[in-house]
Coordinates of C-alpha atoms in Angstrom, one line a residue:
M1 CA 159.1 121.9 29.5
T2 CA 156.3 121.6 32.0
Q3 CA 154.1 118.6 32.7
K4 CA 151.0 120.3 31.1
V5 CA 153.0 120.9 27.9
D6 CA 154.1 117.2 27.9
L7 CA 150.4 116.1 28.4
A8 CA 149.3 118.3 25.5
N9 CA 151.9 116.9 23.2
Q10 CA 151.1 113.4 24.2
F11 CA 147.4 113.9 23.6
I12 CA 148.1 115.4 20.1
A13 CA 150.3 112.4 19.2
E14 CA 147.7 109.9 20.4
N15 CA 144.6 111.5 18.8
V16 CA 145.7 113.4 15.7
K17 CA 144.8 110.5 13.4
K18 CA 141.1 110.7 14.6
V19 CA 140.7 114.1 13.0
N20 CA 138.1 114.2 10.2
P21 CA 139.8 115.7 7.1
I22 CA 136.7 116.6 5.2
Y23 CA 136.9 120.4 5.5
R24 CA 140.6 120.7 6.3
H25 CA 142.8 123.0 4.3
H26 CA 145.7 122.2 2.0
Y27 CA 147.8 125.4 2.2
H28 CA 146.5 127.3 5.2
L29 CA 147.9 126.7 8.6
M30 CA 145.7 124.7 11.0
A31 CA 146.4 123.1 14.3
P32 CA 146.9 119.3 14.0
I33 CA 143.9 118.8 16.3
G34 CA 141.7 121.0 18.5
W35 CA 140.8 124.7 18.6
I36 CA 142.9 127.5 17.1
N37 CA 142.5 131.2 17.2
D38 CA 144.8 134.3 17.4
P39 CA 148.2 134.2 15.7
N40 CA 151.0 134.8 18.3
G41 CA 154.7 135.3 18.2
F42 CA 155.0 135.7 14.5
I43 CA 158.7 136.0 13.8
C44 CA 161.5 135.1 11.4
Y45 CA 164.0 133.2 13.5
Q46 CA 167.1 131.2 12.5
G47 CA 166.2 131.1 8.8
A48 CA 162.5 130.2 9.2
Y49 CA 159.2 131.8 9.9
H50 CA 157.8 130.8 13.3
L51 CA 154.1 131.2 14.0
F52 CA 152.6 130.5 17.4
Y53 CA 148.8 130.6 18.0
Q54 CA 146.1 130.4 20.7
Y55 CA 145.4 126.7 21.1
Y56 CA 143.2 124.3 23.0
P57 CA 144.2 120.8 21.8
Y58 CA 141.7 118.8 23.8
E59 CA 138.4 119.9 22.1
S60 CA 137.3 121.8 19.0
K61 CA 136.0 124.5 21.3
W62 CA 137.8 127.4 23.0
G63 CA 139.3 126.4 26.3
P64 CA 142.2 127.2 28.6
M65 CA 144.6 128.6 26.1
H66 CA 147.9 127.0 25.3
W67 CA 150.4 128.2 22.6
G68 CA 150.6 126.0 19.5
H69 CA 153.7 126.3 17.3
A70 CA 154.6 125.8 13.6
K71 CA 157.3 126.9 11.3
S72 CA 157.7 127.4 7.6
E73 CA 160.3 128.5 5.0
D74 CA 157.8 129.8 2.4
L75 CA 154.8 130.8 4.5
V76 CA 152.7 128.2 2.6
H77 CA 153.9 124.8 3.8
W78 CA 154.0 124.4 7.6
E79 CA 155.7 122.0 10.0
H80 CA 154.1 121.4 13.4
L81 CA 156.3 121.8 16.4
P82 CA 155.7 120.9 20.0
V83 CA 153.3 123.0 22.1
A84 CA 155.2 125.9 23.4
L85 CA 153.2 127.1 26.5
A86 CA 150.5 125.7 28.7
P87 CA 148.7 127.3 31.7
D88 CA 150.4 125.9 34.7
E89 CA 151.4 128.8 37.0
A90 CA 149.4 130.9 39.4
Y91 CA 149.7 133.9 37.1
D92 CA 148.4 132.1 34.0
A93 CA 146.3 129.4 35.5
N94 CA 143.3 130.0 33.2
G95 CA 145.2 130.6 30.0
C96 CA 148.3 131.7 28.3
Y97 CA 146.7 134.4 26.2
S98 CA 148.0 136.2 23.1
G99 CA 151.3 137.8 22.7
S100 CA 154.4 138.1 20.5
A101 CA 158.1 137.1 20.1
I102 CA 161.5 138.7 19.8
A103 CA 165.0 137.3 19.2
H104 CA 167.8 138.6 21.4
E105 CA 171.3 137.3 21.9
D106 CA 170.5 134.1 19.9
K107 CA 167.6 133.3 22.1
L108 CA 163.9 133.4 21.3
Y109 CA 161.7 135.2 23.8
L110 CA 157.9 135.0 24.0
I111 CA 155.9 137.6 25.9
Y112 CA 152.3 136.7 26.6
T113 CA 149.3 137.5 28.8
G114 CA 148.7 135.4 31.8
H115 CA 145.0 135.1 32.5
V116 CA 143.5 134.2 35.8
E117 CA 139.8 134.1 36.9
Q118 CA 139.0 133.5 40.6
D119 CA 135.8 134.1 42.4
G120 CA 134.5 136.1 39.5
V121 CA 137.5 138.4 39.4
R122 CA 139.7 138.5 36.3
R123 CA 143.4 139.4 36.3
E124 CA 145.6 139.8 33.2
V125 CA 149.3 140.3 33.4
Q126 CA 152.2 140.1 31.0
C127 CA 154.7 137.2 31.2
L128 CA 157.9 136.1 29.6
A129 CA 159.3 132.7 28.4
M130 CA 162.6 131.9 26.8
S131 CA 164.1 129.3 24.5
E132 CA 167.6 128.5 23.4
D133 CA 166.6 126.2 20.6
G134 CA 163.3 127.8 19.3
N135 CA 161.3 124.7 20.3
H136 CA 161.2 124.3 24.1
F137 CA 160.4 127.2 26.4
E138 CA 161.0 128.0 30.0
K139 CA 158.9 130.6 31.8
Y140 CA 160.8 133.4 33.5
R141 CA 160.9 132.7 37.3
H142 CA 160.1 136.3 38.2
N143 CA 156.9 136.5 36.1
P144 CA 154.8 138.6 35.7
I145 CA 157.0 141.2 34.1
I146 CA 154.2 143.8 33.7
S147 CA 151.3 143.9 36.2
E148 CA 149.4 146.1 38.5
V149 CA 152.7 147.7 39.5
Q150 CA 153.1 149.4 36.1
L151 CA 149.4 150.4 36.0
E152 CA 149.4 152.3 39.2
G153 CA 147.9 155.7 38.7
L154 CA 146.6 154.9 35.2
D155 CA 143.0 154.7 34.0
A156 CA 143.4 151.0 33.1
D157 CA 141.8 147.9 34.5
I158 CA 143.9 144.8 35.2
A159 CA 140.9 142.7 34.1
D160 CA 141.3 143.9 30.5
F161 CA 145.0 144.2 29.9
R162 CA 146.3 141.9 27.3
D163 CA 148.0 140.9 24.0
P164 CA 151.5 142.4 24.3
K165 CA 153.5 143.2 21.1
I166 CA 157.2 143.6 21.6
F167 CA 159.7 145.3 19.4
E168 CA 163.2 147.0 19.5
R169 CA 163.8 150.5 18.5
E170 CA 167.2 152.3 18.6
G171 CA 168.6 149.9 21.2
Q172 CA 165.5 150.1 23.5
F173 CA 162.8 147.4 23.9
Y174 CA 159.2 148.5 23.7
C175 CA 156.0 146.7 24.3
I176 CA 152.4 147.8 23.5
V177 CA 149.5 146.3 25.4
A178 CA 145.8 146.6 24.8
S179 CA 143.6 148.0 27.6
K180 CA 140.5 150.1 28.1
T181 CA 139.5 153.1 30.1
S182 CA 136.9 153.3 32.9
E183 CA 134.6 154.7 30.2
D184 CA 135.0 151.5 28.1
L185 CA 137.2 153.1 25.5
G186 CA 140.0 151.1 23.9
Q187 CA 143.5 152.3 24.6
I188 CA 147.1 151.1 23.8
L189 CA 149.6 151.5 26.6
L190 CA 153.4 151.7 25.8
F191 CA 156.1 150.2 28.1
K192 CA 159.8 150.2 27.7
S193 CA 162.7 148.1 29.0
N194 CA 166.5 147.7 28.7
D195 CA 166.7 144.0 29.3
L196 CA 163.2 142.4 28.5
K197 CA 162.7 141.7 32.2
K198 CA 162.3 145.0 34.0
W199 CA 159.6 147.2 32.4
T200 CA 158.3 150.7 33.1
F201 CA 155.3 152.6 31.8
F202 CA 156.2 155.1 29.1
S203 CA 152.9 156.5 27.7
T204 CA 149.4 156.0 26.5
L205 CA 150.1 155.6 22.8
L206 CA 146.5 156.1 21.7
T207 CA 143.0 156.2 23.1
G208 CA 140.0 155.5 21.0
E209 CA 136.6 157.1 20.8
A210 CA 133.2 155.6 21.2
K211 CA 133.1 154.9 17.5
H212 CA 136.1 152.6 18.0
G213 CA 134.3 150.0 20.1
T214 CA 134.5 149.0 23.8
M215 CA 137.9 147.2 23.9
W216 CA 140.9 146.8 21.7
E217 CA 142.7 143.5 21.2
C218 CA 145.8 142.2 19.5
P219 CA 147.7 145.5 18.7
D220 CA 150.7 145.6 16.5
L221 CA 152.9 148.7 15.7
F222 CA 155.4 149.0 12.9
H223 CA 157.0 151.4 10.5
L224 CA 156.3 150.9 6.8
D225 CA 156.9 153.0 3.7
G226 CA 157.6 156.2 5.7
K227 CA 154.6 155.8 7.9
D228 CA 153.8 154.3 11.3
V229 CA 151.0 151.7 11.3
L230 CA 149.0 150.6 14.3
I231 CA 146.7 147.7 13.7
L232 CA 144.3 146.2 16.2
S233 CA 141.0 144.4 16.6
P234 CA 138.2 146.3 18.3
I235 CA 135.3 144.6 20.0
A236 CA 131.8 145.9 19.2
M237 CA 132.9 148.7 16.8
P238 CA 129.8 150.3 15.3
T239 CA 129.3 150.0 11.6
D240 CA 130.3 152.9 9.4
G241 CA 128.6 152.6 6.0
F242 CA 129.7 149.2 4.7
A243 CA 132.7 149.0 7.0
Y244 CA 133.0 147.2 10.4
E245 CA 129.9 145.1 9.9
N246 CA 131.3 142.2 11.9
L247 CA 130.6 142.1 15.6
N248 CA 134.4 142.1 16.0
S249 CA 136.4 144.0 13.4
T250 CA 140.0 144.9 12.4
L251 CA 141.3 148.4 12.2
A252 CA 144.4 150.1 10.8
F253 CA 145.6 153.6 12.0
I254 CA 148.1 155.2 9.7
G255 CA 150.2 158.1 10.9
E256 CA 153.2 159.0 12.9
V257 CA 154.5 158.2 16.4
D258 CA 156.1 161.1 18.4
W259 CA 158.7 159.0 20.2
T260 CA 159.7 161.8 22.6
K261 CA 156.2 161.7 24.1
G262 CA 155.1 158.2 23.0
H263 CA 151.9 159.5 21.2
F264 CA 150.4 158.3 17.9
K265 CA 149.2 161.0 15.6
V266 CA 146.5 159.4 13.3
E267 CA 146.3 160.6 9.7
N268 CA 143.9 158.0 8.4
E269 CA 142.0 154.9 9.7
H270 CA 140.3 152.1 7.9
E271 CA 139.1 148.5 8.1
I272 CA 141.8 146.0 7.2
D273 CA 139.7 143.2 5.7
G274 CA 136.2 143.7 4.3
G275 CA 135.2 140.0 4.7
L276 CA 133.4 137.8 7.2
D277 CA 136.2 135.8 8.8
F278 CA 139.3 137.8 9.6
Y279 CA 140.5 138.7 13.2
A280 CA 143.5 139.4 15.4
P281 CA 146.1 140.1 12.6
Q282 CA 149.8 140.1 13.6
T283 CA 152.8 141.0 11.5
C284 CA 156.5 140.3 11.3
Q285 CA 159.4 141.5 9.2
G286 CA 160.9 139.0 6.8
P287 CA 164.6 138.6 6.0
N288 CA 164.0 140.7 2.8
G289 CA 162.6 143.5 4.9
K290 CA 159.0 143.0 3.8
R291 CA 156.3 143.3 6.3
I292 CA 154.1 140.1 6.4
M293 CA 150.7 139.9 8.1
V294 CA 148.7 136.8 9.1
A295 CA 145.3 136.6 10.8
W296 CA 142.9 134.2 12.4
M297 CA 140.6 133.1 9.5
Q298 CA 137.4 132.8 11.6
M299 CA 135.1 135.0 13.7
W300 CA 133.7 135.0 17.2
Q301 CA 129.9 134.8 18.1
R302 CA 129.0 131.8 16.0
T303 CA 129.4 128.1 16.1
L304 CA 131.6 126.2 13.7
P305 CA 130.4 123.2 11.6
T306 CA 133.7 121.3 12.2
D307 CA 132.8 121.4 16.0
D308 CA 129.1 120.6 15.6
K309 CA 130.0 117.6 13.3
G310 CA 132.6 116.2 15.7
H311 CA 135.6 116.7 13.4
L312 CA 137.9 117.4 16.3
W313 CA 139.3 120.7 14.9
A314 CA 138.2 124.3 14.4
G315 CA 139.8 127.3 12.9
A316 CA 142.8 128.2 10.6
M317 CA 145.1 131.1 9.7
T318 CA 144.8 133.2 6.6
L319 CA 147.3 133.0 3.8
P320 CA 150.1 135.4 4.9
R321 CA 150.1 138.8 3.1
E322 CA 152.8 141.2 2.1
L323 CA 151.9 144.8 3.2
S324 CA 152.7 148.2 1.9
V325 CA 151.3 151.7 2.5
D326 CA 149.9 153.7 -0.4
K327 CA 148.0 157.0 0.0
L328 CA 147.7 156.3 3.8
R329 CA 146.1 152.9 3.3
L330 CA 147.3 149.4 3.8
V331 CA 147.8 147.5 0.6
Q332 CA 147.7 143.7 0.8
K333 CA 149.3 141.2 -1.5
P334 CA 149.3 137.4 -0.8
V335 CA 152.7 135.8 -0.4
P336 CA 153.8 133.9 -3.6
V337 CA 152.4 130.4 -4.1
K338 CA 153.5 127.9 -6.8
L339 CA 151.1 128.1 -9.8
Q340 CA 150.8 126.5 -13.2
P341 CA 148.5 129.1 -14.7
K342 CA 146.2 128.6 -17.7
T343 CA 144.1 131.4 -19.3
Q344 CA 140.8 131.5 -21.0
R345 CA 139.1 134.4 -22.7
I346 CA 135.9 135.8 -21.3
T347 CA 133.2 137.2 -23.6
V348 CA 129.8 137.8 -22.1
S349 CA 126.8 139.7 -23.4
G350 CA 123.5 140.5 -21.7
D351 CA 121.6 137.7 -23.4
K352 CA 123.6 134.7 -22.0
T353 CA 125.5 133.3 -19.1
V354 CA 129.0 131.9 -19.6
L355 CA 129.8 128.7 -17.6
F356 CA 133.3 127.4 -16.8
K357 CA 133.2 123.8 -15.5
D358 CA 135.7 122.0 -13.2
L359 CA 137.9 125.0 -12.5
M360 CA 137.4 125.4 -8.7
T361 CA 139.2 122.5 -7.2
D362 CA 139.7 122.1 -3.5
S363 CA 142.8 124.4 -3.5
C364 CA 143.0 126.7 -6.5
Y365 CA 143.8 130.2 -7.7
L366 CA 141.6 132.4 -10.0
K367 CA 142.2 135.7 -11.5
F368 CA 139.5 137.7 -13.3
E369 CA 140.6 140.6 -15.5
L370 CA 137.4 142.2 -16.7
D371 CA 136.8 145.2 -19.0
I372 CA 133.8 146.8 -17.4
S373 CA 133.5 149.9 -19.7
K374 CA 130.5 148.5 -21.5
T375 CA 128.4 147.2 -18.6
S376 CA 126.9 148.3 -15.4
Q377 CA 126.5 145.0 -13.5
V378 CA 128.7 141.9 -13.2
L379 CA 127.7 138.7 -11.4
I380 CA 130.1 135.9 -10.8
A381 CA 128.8 132.7 -9.2
L382 CA 131.5 130.5 -7.6
L383 CA 131.0 126.8 -6.8
K384 CA 127.7 127.1 -8.6
S385 CA 125.1 124.4 -8.4
E386 CA 121.4 124.5 -9.4
K387 CA 120.6 125.5 -5.8
S388 CA 123.3 127.8 -4.6
A389 CA 126.7 129.5 -5.1
L390 CA 129.1 131.9 -3.5
K391 CA 128.1 135.1 -5.2
L392 CA 130.3 138.1 -6.2
S393 CA 128.5 141.0 -7.8
F394 CA 129.8 144.4 -8.8
D395 CA 127.8 147.5 -9.5
V396 CA 129.9 149.7 -12.0
D397 CA 128.0 152.9 -11.3
T398 CA 128.3 152.8 -7.5
Q399 CA 131.6 150.8 -7.6
I400 CA 130.3 148.5 -4.8
L401 CA 131.4 144.9 -4.8
T402 CA 129.2 142.4 -2.8
F403 CA 130.1 139.0 -1.5
D404 CA 127.3 136.7 -0.4
R405 CA 127.4 133.2 1.1
T406 CA 123.7 133.2 2.2
D407 CA 122.2 129.7 2.0
F408 CA 125.5 128.2 0.8
G409 CA 126.6 124.9 2.4
L410 CA 126.3 124.0 6.0
P411 CA 124.5 126.7 8.1
L412 CA 126.6 128.9 10.4
V413 CA 124.7 129.3 13.6
G414 CA 125.1 132.6 15.5
Q415 CA 125.5 132.5 19.3
E416 CA 124.0 135.9 19.9
Q417 CA 122.4 136.9 16.5
S418 CA 122.2 135.5 13.0
P419 CA 125.7 135.4 11.5
L420 CA 126.7 137.9 8.9
N421 CA 126.7 136.3 5.5
R422 CA 127.0 139.3 3.2
R423 CA 129.6 142.1 2.9
H424 CA 130.1 145.1 0.7
I425 CA 133.2 146.9 -0.3
K426 CA 133.4 150.3 -2.0
L427 CA 136.1 150.3 -4.6
S428 CA 137.7 153.3 -6.3
L429 CA 138.2 152.6 -10.0
A430 CA 138.1 156.2 -11.2
D431 CA 141.3 155.8 -13.1
S432 CA 140.6 152.3 -14.5
E433 CA 138.0 150.6 -16.7
W434 CA 139.2 147.2 -15.5
L435 CA 137.9 145.1 -12.5
I436 CA 140.6 142.8 -11.3
I437 CA 139.7 140.0 -8.8
E438 CA 142.2 137.5 -7.5
I439 CA 140.9 134.5 -5.5
Y440 CA 142.7 132.0 -3.4
K441 CA 140.3 129.2 -2.6
D442 CA 141.1 126.4 -0.1
T443 CA 138.8 123.5 1.0
S444 CA 136.6 125.7 3.2
S445 CA 137.9 129.3 2.7
I446 CA 138.1 132.0 0.1
E447 CA 140.4 135.0 0.1
I448 CA 139.6 137.7 -2.4
F449 CA 142.0 140.5 -3.5
L450 CA 140.7 143.4 -5.5
N451 CA 142.0 146.5 -7.3
G452 CA 144.3 148.5 -5.1
G453 CA 145.2 145.7 -2.6
V454 CA 141.8 145.5 -0.9
A455 CA 141.0 142.1 0.7
L456 CA 137.9 140.1 1.6
T457 CA 138.1 136.8 3.6
A458 CA 135.4 134.3 4.3
T459 CA 134.9 130.6 5.3
F460 CA 132.2 128.2 4.0
Y461 CA 131.4 124.5 4.3
E462 CA 130.2 122.8 1.1
I463 CA 127.5 120.1 1.2
E464 CA 128.3 118.9 -2.3
K465 CA 131.5 119.4 -4.3
I466 CA 130.8 121.7 -7.2
Q467 CA 133.6 123.2 -9.3
A468 CA 131.7 125.4 -11.7
I469 CA 131.8 129.2 -12.3
S470 CA 129.2 131.3 -14.1
I471 CA 129.5 134.9 -15.3
C472 CA 126.7 137.1 -16.5
T473 CA 126.3 140.8 -17.1
D474 CA 123.6 143.3 -18.3
G475 CA 125.9 144.7 -21.0
E476 CA 129.1 143.5 -22.7
L477 CA 131.9 142.0 -20.7
N478 CA 135.4 141.0 -22.1
G479 CA 138.5 139.8 -20.4
T480 CA 140.4 136.8 -19.2
L481 CA 140.2 134.2 -16.5
T482 CA 143.5 132.7 -15.3
Y483 CA 143.3 129.6 -13.1
S484 CA 145.6 127.1 -11.5
D485 CA 145.6 124.4 -8.8
I486 CA 147.7 125.2 -5.7
K487 CA 149.8 122.4 -4.3

């Protein structure tokens, strides 16, 4: 363990009790103190899930990146472990950027991007660290393991070359790394190795088009339900109808990899999450074979109230989600949480509003099952007060669901433009007269899962604690509301 890792752990221990708990979550992973972003090194290792993350412990702002570390047995309750990596070498002096993990011969290996900026020149290389106990890591003495040497002759810039995701296939180690071309197109480069230490370039797995943004980040490649899936986070991807409205988005390519040539044949592509605060997703395979995804539950290009108010922390992870592929689309299902559900009937007509009081506690679960065959509009107001609410509306004719946090709680200040506060999702309920909405609410976040496994994620910061829900419609609405606290 290096001196900078020791200093980070000492700072955390001495200052963690100063953190203001007012907006902190109950069942979402946060750093104990400081700034958190991209999930890294998500892996099931020695009987527990380990999740590392981009971390700057000293402020609630982004800074020289460390790797924080936590583990869990159920993906809901997390134990903080010592900081795993700190920037302390010539090849990672300005940050240990995002990466991944792999277990090999009873050891845990981390592969990450070493980031250096000197005299206005940026260099990003891929580096290796190893642990025999899963807690304390030593950097490989011959780092970097992938650098300008492997990029020779390629249309790839060492200044934008990051976020390695490592995996094993048929006895061979592979690593995909995000890069971009000289024409500012995102691309994923594929490397291979026999021993995790000596790597050669294999292929350009996939190159994007102008419609896919200017740079790809945080790629992940896996096989699921008979299809290959490549997920990544494009910067400045243009909107497409209601999709990709965030300045930074998430994208899934579904198709097939030709492993003889190392090329990805795309059969479908779509946005992963239709919300406001979801970025840099990464997956791992659980011991039961299920593919689990987690993402940073925040977004770039805006300030965070927990920073502005001096709360000494910023950012969190989403609730992990089980993935499947159906009709060439990712289907997302939240991992199980312990519930004690109760159910109430919903009967609403156009001449009244139904109000449910005291149901939306700090950490709770809601499930609306609504028969929409006799109405054309549904409006659900969450955390409703006389002045504001988080609004969900559904237009039955167009099958468009809208989430709106405008003017709710503390303002979110954009760094480059006004922050996005409203998103729309096009559903496909052609075979159903039921609208099903599942909601996982934590202190300052909401994750919404809709018919067909579509997801929408957003953060918010309440000024006053309101637990009421109202429902209204322009026709007749019947159904049930299931609710439970989450412990």
